[in-house]
Amino acid sequence: MIKQMEGLPAGTLGFRAHGRVTADDYERVVVPDVEAAFALNRKLRLLYVIDEDFTGFDPGAMWDDVKMGARHFSGWERVALVTDVTWLRATANAMGFMMPGEFRLFSLADLETAKRWIAELLPG
């Protein structure tokens, strides 16, 4: 299940994943919120928290994630992934360089630091 996070600055979306994440979660929660935000903003910031009770993504959810990222490839200004899931951390470390904009990986204990980083003004 995915829930939208509240209380983030304008131009920032936040999602928190619990349990098993399905394609329905993406289609019902993530995709509409991302599309609506991109209709108002050229660039977005994303805070994505994978909680302790996360058990995995179904294949449809992973495909929806890839499609959404590709559709807005140059629109991500900053992305913060917050997780302690070992395989997600390893994947993010290996593939983070492919992200447009800035990407940082945080542990769950550093969620507040991730929130501050995602809200910081960019230099220039």
C-alpha angles and dihedrals in degrees: 000000000000125000128189115244119232131214100042123137122267112282092029127105123194130193131182120204122209130177115338117354114215136191087252089060090055095044094045101039116011105037097049092046093047094046092048092048093049089050087063102033136044091207130032138189122219130204110190118185120192104198129217093258093056112131101178149284123279114230092255091055091051091050092049089051092052092047093049093047092049094046090057098028098143095036099077110098096176133000124192119189114196115193146124093204103125099214093047091050091050092048092047092049091050097043104028092099088067092063116103113231121013122330128188134176121217135181120238089253087061097053093120090051089051090051091051092048094049090052097047119113114249117242115262 
